[in-house]
Amino acid sequence: MKNFQNKAKIIKVSKIIRHILFAGLVLWIGIGIPTVLLQAVKLWNQIGNSATLYLQGGVAILLALSFVVNLKLFRFFDRLKNGYLFDAKTVGNLDAAGKWWIVLWLFEVLFYEIGHGVFQISDAWNSGGLFAGLTLIFVAWLLKEAQELQEEQELTV
């Protein structure tokens, strides 16, 4: 009975988080990406300063990578909401979200370091993205190990 209650709680919380992530995806697609594209077109017509073009391209890539991380987390919680608790595909989405978050962090570090060195853009990166990505990868690894342990226990019984 307790396992059923825990599963129901996981599904309920997953629905709420999935709705929040869906709102994020809608904002990325509906507002963020069109805004960046419109600004890029405006800048492309008046390329007077290479720093503005560098900033616009970097922001577009950061936005795209953030969208991918949000999408992978959305898929993870969508599978949880549908009752696929911690199977290989569900855990794979969590693992992929962590890896994409690390890629986002690496690009952010490069973007701000190159921008600081060449265009005198102030440094604004931090290690939060690295920590979050590594945490997601660790939790996914932990869930994979728990799956294997459960399979071994089921075979021995």
Short mmCIF file of C-alpha atoms in Angstrom, two decimals:
data_model
loop_
_atom_site.label_atom_id
_atom_site.label_comp_id
_atom_site.label_asym_id
_atom_site.label_seq_id
_atom_site.Cartn_x
_atom_site.Cartn_y
_atom_site.Cartn_z
CA MET A 1 0.00 0.00 0.00
CA LYS A 2 2.83 2.39 0.86
CA ASN A 3 4.49 1.86 -2.56
CA PHE A 4 1.23 2.78 -4.30
CA GLN A 5 0.95 5.96 -2.21
CA ASN A 6 4.56 6.89 -3.00
CA LYS A 7 3.97 6.31 -6.71
CA ALA A 8 0.85 8.50 -6.57
CA LYS A 9 2.84 11.27 -4.87
CA ILE A 10 5.62 11.06 -7.47
CA ILE A 11 3.07 11.28 -10.29
CA LYS A 12 1.30 14.24 -8.64
CA VAL A 13 4.51 16.22 -8.10
CA SER A 14 5.71 15.32 -11.59
CA LYS A 15 2.53 16.77 -13.09
CA ILE A 16 3.15 20.09 -11.34
CA ILE A 17 6.81 20.29 -12.34
CA ARG A 18 5.94 19.21 -15.89
CA HIS A 19 3.46 22.12 -16.14
CA ILE A 20 6.14 24.56 -14.99
CA LEU A 21 8.64 23.18 -17.52
CA PHE A 22 5.99 23.30 -20.24
CA ALA A 23 5.44 26.98 -19.49
CA GLY A 24 9.20 27.44 -19.84
CA LEU A 25 9.17 25.71 -23.23
CA VAL A 26 6.29 27.89 -24.39
CA LEU A 27 8.18 31.01 -23.29
CA TRP A 28 11.33 29.84 -25.09
CA ILE A 29 9.47 29.11 -28.31
CA GLY A 30 6.94 31.93 -28.13
CA ILE A 31 9.03 34.82 -26.83
CA GLY A 32 12.72 34.02 -26.44
CA ILE A 33 13.66 32.53 -29.79
CA PRO A 34 11.64 35.00 -31.95
CA THR A 35 13.07 37.94 -29.99
CA VAL A 36 16.64 36.76 -30.52
CA LEU A 37 15.99 36.08 -34.21
CA LEU A 38 14.46 39.54 -34.75
CA GLN A 39 17.37 41.23 -33.03
CA ALA A 40 19.82 39.13 -35.06
CA VAL A 41 18.16 40.22 -38.31
CA LYS A 42 18.31 43.88 -37.22
CA LEU A 43 21.98 43.55 -36.30
CA TRP A 44 22.80 41.68 -39.49
CA ASN A 45 21.56 44.67 -41.49
CA GLN A 46 23.67 47.14 -39.48
CA ILE A 47 26.84 45.28 -38.55
CA GLY A 48 28.73 48.24 -37.25
CA ASN A 49 30.27 46.65 -34.22
CA SER A 50 31.65 43.12 -34.01
CA ALA A 51 30.99 43.03 -30.25
CA THR A 52 27.24 43.36 -30.76
CA LEU A 53 27.28 40.56 -33.33
CA TYR A 54 29.35 38.40 -30.95
CA LEU A 55 26.92 39.07 -28.12
CA GLN A 56 23.88 38.31 -30.26
CA GLY A 57 25.31 35.03 -31.57
CA GLY A 58 26.42 33.95 -28.11
CA VAL A 59 23.06 34.75 -26.57
CA ALA A 60 21.31 32.79 -29.34
CA ILE A 61 23.47 29.73 -28.64
CA LEU A 62 22.98 30.07 -24.88
CA LEU A 63 19.24 30.29 -25.44
CA ALA A 64 19.23 27.19 -27.67
CA LEU A 65 21.23 25.17 -25.14
CA SER A 66 18.92 26.30 -22.32
CA PHE A 67 15.96 25.20 -24.44
CA VAL A 68 17.46 21.71 -24.87
CA VAL A 69 18.06 21.36 -21.11
CA ASN A 70 14.48 22.46 -20.41
CA LEU A 71 13.18 20.02 -23.04
CA LYS A 72 15.08 17.05 -21.56
CA LEU A 73 13.83 17.86 -18.06
CA PHE A 74 10.30 18.21 -19.45
CA ARG A 75 10.56 14.75 -21.04
CA PHE A 76 11.85 13.28 -17.78
CA PHE A 77 8.94 14.63 -15.75
CA ASP A 78 6.47 13.80 -18.53
CA ARG A 79 7.50 10.14 -18.35
CA LEU A 80 7.23 10.22 -14.55
CA LYS A 81 3.77 11.74 -14.85
CA ASN A 82 2.73 8.93 -17.20
CA GLY A 83 3.78 6.32 -14.64
CA TYR A 84 7.09 5.23 -16.19
CA LEU A 85 8.96 5.47 -12.93
CA PHE A 86 12.69 5.22 -13.34
CA ASP A 87 12.90 2.96 -16.39
CA ALA A 88 15.87 3.23 -18.76
CA LYS A 89 14.33 5.87 -21.05
CA THR A 90 13.16 8.04 -18.14
CA VAL A 91 16.55 7.95 -16.43
CA GLY A 92 18.22 8.53 -19.81
CA ASN A 93 16.35 11.83 -20.15
CA LEU A 94 17.63 12.93 -16.74
CA ASP A 95 21.17 11.91 -17.67
CA ALA A 96 20.93 13.77 -20.99
CA ALA A 97 19.63 16.89 -19.23
CA GLY A 98 22.67 16.83 -16.94
CA LYS A 99 25.08 16.44 -19.85
CA TRP A 100 23.44 19.24 -21.82
CA TRP A 101 23.58 21.45 -18.72
CA ILE A 102 27.34 20.87 -18.52
CA VAL A 103 27.65 21.75 -22.23
CA LEU A 104 25.66 24.92 -21.52
CA TRP A 105 27.99 25.76 -18.63
CA LEU A 106 31.11 25.16 -20.76
CA PHE A 107 29.80 27.38 -23.54
CA GLU A 108 28.88 30.05 -21.02
CA VAL A 109 32.40 30.01 -19.59
CA LEU A 110 33.95 30.26 -23.07
CA PHE A 111 31.49 32.94 -24.14
CA TYR A 112 32.22 35.21 -21.20
CA GLU A 113 35.97 34.57 -21.13
CA ILE A 114 36.42 35.28 -24.84
CA GLY A 115 34.05 38.24 -24.56
CA HIS A 116 35.99 39.59 -21.60
CA GLY A 117 39.36 39.19 -23.29
CA VAL A 118 38.42 40.50 -26.73
CA PHE A 119 35.43 42.80 -26.29
CA GLN A 120 35.82 43.85 -22.63
CA ILE A 121 32.50 42.26 -21.66
CA SER A 122 32.19 41.81 -17.92
CA ASP A 123 32.44 38.29 -16.53
CA ALA A 124 29.10 36.90 -15.40
CA TRP A 125 29.54 33.12 -15.42
CA ASN A 126 29.54 30.96 -12.33
CA SER A 127 29.87 27.32 -11.37
CA GLY A 128 26.17 26.76 -10.65
CA GLY A 129 25.52 25.17 -14.05
CA LEU A 130 28.38 22.74 -13.59
CA PHE A 131 27.11 21.75 -10.14
CA ALA A 132 23.53 21.31 -11.39
CA GLY A 133 24.63 19.22 -14.37
CA LEU A 134 26.84 16.99 -12.27
CA THR A 135 24.05 16.58 -9.73
CA LEU A 136 21.60 15.45 -12.42
CA ILE A 137 24.15 13.01 -13.85
CA PHE A 138 24.85 11.64 -10.38
CA VAL A 139 21.14 11.14 -9.61
CA ALA A 140 20.66 9.42 -12.98
CA TRP A 141 23.62 7.13 -12.26
CA LEU A 142 22.22 6.38 -8.81
CA LEU A 143 18.84 5.47 -10.31
CA LYS A 144 20.50 3.21 -12.92
CA GLU A 145 22.38 1.39 -10.17
CA ALA A 146 19.19 1.02 -8.14
CA GLN A 147 17.46 -0.49 -11.19
CA GLU A 148 20.23 -3.04 -11.61
CA LEU A 149 20.16 -3.88 -7.91
CA GLN A 150 16.40 -4.39 -8.02
CA GLU A 151 16.71 -6.63 -11.10
CA GLU A 152 19.33 -8.76 -9.36
CA GLN A 153 17.13 -9.10 -6.27
CA GLU A 154 14.14 -10.12 -8.39
CA LEU A 155 16.23 -12.80 -10.14
CA THR A 156 17.55 -14.31 -6.89
CA VAL A 157 14.12 -14.60 -5.24
#
